[in-house]
């Protein structure tokens, strides 16, 4: 039995179907990702888990509880970071944590939590004066103040610069180390690949695949791309004759060879025999973005 169990979940708004037949299970101690473009149905799905929306069909259980009918009990054990968290501009960080701590019978110590999340220095700062990264740390702290067994983090790093995003990832890994099961909603491929043990790929309200990040990639492609600039001109036929090579593309003076198996060894060997040096050589493995395109037929960025 999973910590979170979703079976045949449906939700519509008028004529628009937001979630259609979504099913997945989250195991204890996992970081489980829900990955998909904006509008795919990710937030609607987790709002049904949190008891914020009533499903039109299907069943949902979180920690064995029905979010529709056992909402009060669930909220004692569930921590939630909403997609958009806003606090009063003048509310100080320490005041916010003390306020939220008062909602729970056995909360975490606000001072210790602020120290763990790097918020001690801004304890007396007003919310409006915080940076984007600091506000996200506050939202994580508020989600953890009740010592939850499960934390739902919805688009946690949207709007953050790359360094703040990576700092936040480290915080999330620390939260999991505390024994908290995490449901992470994201549209960032790198974030999902870095953090998640398993991922449900959602597109147009449906789950199209559930697997580990590596498993998702392996099930759709084993391609590698070898990029380089040849020291002297070399014909495409030199590479297309190799059984490991699927395609040869040129971008200015650079060659991109797509293949499988030992394509890197095959390419470098044939270049060595031709006495051609591969300058600026780079090897790219297929990633989650490739898997998403293969599974859905469109890119995450454009939704097309």
XYZ file of C-alpha atoms in Angstrom:
304
model
C 0.000 0.000 0.000
C 1.433 3.367 -1.041
C 1.600 6.570 0.969
C -0.362 8.229 -1.868
C -2.734 6.250 -4.082
C -4.560 7.782 -7.027
C -6.820 5.660 -9.209
C -8.765 6.788 -12.283
C -8.914 10.425 -11.143
C -11.170 12.709 -13.204
C -11.753 16.448 -12.936
C -13.455 18.845 -15.321
C -14.344 22.525 -15.316
C -17.481 22.915 -17.368
C -16.728 21.505 -20.812
C -12.957 21.455 -20.194
C -11.467 18.169 -18.980
C -8.492 19.023 -16.755
C -7.635 15.519 -15.503
C -8.695 12.304 -17.180
C -8.149 8.808 -15.760
C -4.960 9.653 -13.819
C -3.499 6.808 -11.724
C -0.237 6.480 -9.787
C 1.125 5.370 -6.412
C 3.788 7.058 -4.289
C 5.847 4.909 -1.916
C 7.082 5.954 1.520
C 10.322 7.953 1.458
C 10.217 8.720 -2.284
C 10.614 11.969 -4.093
C 7.913 11.369 -6.687
C 7.679 13.847 -9.547
C 4.693 14.960 -11.586
C 6.192 16.319 -14.785
C 4.377 18.113 -17.578
C 3.925 21.447 -19.349
C 1.784 24.269 -17.997
C -1.892 23.358 -18.348
C -1.251 19.607 -18.361
C -3.348 18.989 -15.234
C -0.524 18.755 -12.662
C -1.794 21.350 -10.197
C -5.405 20.158 -10.453
C -4.213 16.644 -9.616
C -2.345 17.692 -6.477
C -5.166 20.011 -5.367
C -7.432 16.955 -5.349
C -4.823 15.183 -3.182
C -4.710 18.125 -0.794
C -8.485 18.317 -0.414
C -8.614 21.733 -2.097
C -10.685 20.423 -5.034
C -13.322 17.728 -5.222
C -12.721 15.114 -7.947
C -15.506 14.280 -10.369
C -14.470 10.632 -10.436
C -11.912 8.122 -9.222
C -10.407 7.551 -5.794
C -7.636 9.310 -3.863
C -5.962 8.194 -0.643
C -3.173 10.058 1.164
C -1.773 8.306 4.239
C -4.861 6.109 4.048
C -7.168 9.125 4.319
C -9.779 10.428 1.871
C -8.980 14.125 1.277
C -12.666 14.892 0.615
C -14.036 13.572 3.892
C -11.034 13.494 6.250
C -9.542 16.872 5.391
C -8.894 18.050 8.957
C -6.994 14.896 9.892
C -5.021 14.952 6.638
C -3.881 18.547 7.101
C -2.232 17.587 10.398
C 0.024 15.168 8.510
C 0.432 16.871 5.122
C 2.660 19.841 4.343
C 1.818 21.931 1.282
C 3.803 24.516 -0.657
C 1.368 26.076 -3.119
C 2.313 27.207 -6.618
C 2.003 30.820 -5.454
C 2.635 31.601 -1.787
C 2.037 35.150 -0.619
C 2.241 36.564 2.900
C 1.465 40.070 4.176
C 4.271 42.406 3.101
C 5.097 43.540 6.633
C 4.941 40.120 8.271
C 8.379 39.106 9.512
C 9.822 35.691 8.762
C 9.972 34.650 12.413
C 6.416 35.845 12.978
C 5.162 33.797 10.024
C 6.719 30.594 11.338
C 5.447 31.219 14.869
C 1.946 31.830 13.490
C 1.920 28.646 11.418
C 3.410 26.652 14.312
C 0.389 27.642 16.392
C -1.870 25.725 13.994
C -0.381 22.331 14.980
C -0.442 20.336 18.232
C 3.230 19.284 17.986
C 5.028 21.624 15.563
C 8.699 21.776 14.670
C 10.784 24.326 16.520
C 10.652 27.503 14.380
C 14.164 28.592 15.349
C 15.697 25.224 14.520
C 13.806 25.058 11.226
C 14.980 28.554 10.243
C 18.565 27.562 11.030
C 18.258 24.394 8.921
C 16.858 26.302 5.952
C 19.250 29.237 6.151
C 16.648 31.763 7.326
C 18.095 32.803 10.681
C 19.703 35.938 9.254
C 16.359 37.145 7.865
C 14.304 36.145 10.905
C 13.353 39.783 11.579
C 13.030 40.799 7.912
C 9.669 41.728 6.396
C 8.397 39.317 3.744
C 8.395 42.011 1.050
C 12.144 42.554 1.487
C 13.095 38.950 0.791
C 14.671 37.741 -2.443
C 12.918 35.137 -4.576
C 15.112 32.376 -3.188
C 14.491 33.473 0.397
C 10.728 33.524 -0.182
C 10.922 29.962 -1.481
C 12.837 28.922 1.644
C 10.085 30.489 3.745
C 7.440 28.564 1.793
C 9.352 25.316 2.416
C 9.618 26.165 6.118
C 5.863 26.785 6.337
C 5.218 23.438 4.624
C 7.441 21.662 7.173
C 6.480 23.471 10.381
C 3.818 20.858 11.219
C 6.366 17.997 10.938
C 4.432 16.414 8.040
C 4.808 12.848 6.844
C 4.185 13.989 3.257
C 5.087 17.305 1.613
C 3.584 18.520 -1.666
C 5.792 21.046 -3.467
C 4.155 22.695 -6.479
C 6.448 24.428 -9.030
C 8.874 25.182 -6.233
C 11.631 26.852 -8.258
C 9.680 28.770 -10.899
C 11.079 32.292 -11.215
C 14.367 31.552 -9.452
C 17.784 32.166 -10.977
C 19.915 29.057 -11.675
C 21.958 29.298 -8.464
C 18.899 29.821 -6.250
C 17.249 26.871 -8.006
C 20.192 24.590 -7.244
C 20.312 25.779 -3.640
C 16.626 24.907 -3.326
C 17.263 21.430 -4.762
C 19.792 20.797 -2.004
C 17.190 21.834 0.558
C 14.678 19.370 -0.884
C 17.195 16.538 -0.716
C 17.697 17.470 2.933
C 13.943 17.362 3.552
C 13.762 13.817 2.147
C 16.677 12.857 4.415
C 14.410 13.780 7.368
C 12.085 10.942 6.326
C 9.484 13.077 4.558
C 7.848 11.649 1.436
C 7.781 14.355 -1.251
C 5.412 14.881 -4.169
C 7.165 17.342 -6.468
C 5.245 19.103 -9.251
C 7.479 20.616 -11.919
C 7.917 21.440 -15.588
C 11.723 21.629 -15.326
C 13.394 18.566 -16.845
C 16.684 19.081 -15.016
C 14.875 19.437 -11.693
C 12.951 16.196 -12.182
C 16.058 14.333 -13.317
C 18.109 15.608 -10.359
C 15.585 15.047 -7.563
C 13.026 12.396 -8.422
C 13.163 8.673 -7.734
C 10.210 8.145 -10.061
C 8.217 10.424 -12.345
C 4.674 10.468 -13.700
C 4.661 12.243 -17.054
C 1.315 14.040 -17.470
C 0.158 15.531 -20.757
C -3.296 16.892 -21.608
C -4.709 15.566 -18.357
C -3.462 11.994 -18.786
C -0.546 10.007 -17.357
C 1.466 8.838 -20.343
C 4.230 7.058 -18.394
C 5.478 6.351 -14.852
C 9.088 5.282 -14.319
C 12.466 6.308 -12.963
C 14.151 9.134 -14.901
C 16.595 6.649 -16.412
C 13.774 4.228 -17.158
C 11.772 6.867 -19.031
C 14.769 7.688 -21.190
C 15.686 4.043 -21.804
C 12.171 3.049 -22.855
C 12.076 5.574 -25.715
C 15.640 5.919 -26.981
C 19.237 4.845 -26.490
C 20.595 7.552 -28.769
C 23.818 9.446 -28.233
C 24.972 12.579 -30.033
C 28.635 13.203 -30.804
C 29.458 16.846 -31.567
C 32.825 18.070 -32.814
C 34.665 20.330 -35.233
C 36.953 18.356 -37.607
C 40.499 19.650 -38.007
C 40.196 19.050 -41.763
C 37.105 18.527 -43.962
C 35.589 15.046 -43.897
C 32.734 13.660 -45.992
C 29.435 12.462 -44.466
C 29.927 9.077 -46.127
C 32.829 8.338 -43.786
C 30.324 8.239 -40.919
C 27.147 6.987 -42.579
C 28.984 3.787 -43.509
C 29.293 2.964 -39.792
C 26.546 0.642 -38.453
C 26.354 2.619 -35.174
C 25.489 5.887 -36.945
C 21.867 6.822 -37.594
C 22.207 10.394 -38.810
C 24.812 13.047 -39.678
C 23.996 16.759 -39.395
C 26.156 19.806 -40.026
C 25.925 23.185 -38.299
C 28.478 25.486 -39.884
C 31.898 23.911 -39.379
C 30.575 21.488 -36.733
C 29.332 17.941 -37.235
C 26.667 16.286 -35.099
C 26.476 12.506 -35.358
C 23.508 10.682 -33.848
C 23.855 6.990 -33.146
C 23.656 4.183 -30.630
C 25.838 1.510 -29.082
C 29.534 2.401 -29.224
C 29.016 5.309 -31.611
C 31.689 7.430 -29.901
C 34.345 4.743 -30.294
C 33.298 4.088 -33.900
C 33.488 7.799 -34.822
C 36.817 8.463 -33.115
C 38.329 5.334 -34.673
C 37.360 6.324 -38.203
C 38.644 9.860 -37.623
C 41.965 8.516 -36.357
C 42.380 6.375 -39.467
C 41.684 9.457 -41.606
C 44.143 11.474 -39.471
C 41.406 13.969 -38.560
C 41.323 15.481 -35.077
C 37.935 15.974 -33.414
C 38.164 19.455 -31.897
C 35.735 20.580 -29.171
C 34.433 17.016 -28.881
C 31.292 16.597 -26.799
C 29.054 13.591 -26.197
C 25.370 14.068 -25.292
C 23.172 11.295 -23.954
C 19.433 11.354 -24.520
C 17.634 12.997 -21.611
C 14.182 13.524 -20.184
C 13.406 16.187 -22.770
C 13.987 13.594 -25.523
C 11.817 11.116 -23.655
C 9.039 13.685 -23.232
C 8.987 14.444 -26.957
C 8.909 10.731 -27.783
C 6.099 10.049 -25.306
C 3.888 13.055 -26.092
C 4.871 14.157 -29.591
C 5.572 17.746 -28.471
C 8.168 19.738 -26.566
C 7.797 20.906 -22.978
C 8.652 24.507 -23.818
C 6.194 25.114 -26.642
C 3.550 22.553 -25.796
C 3.453 21.724 -29.487
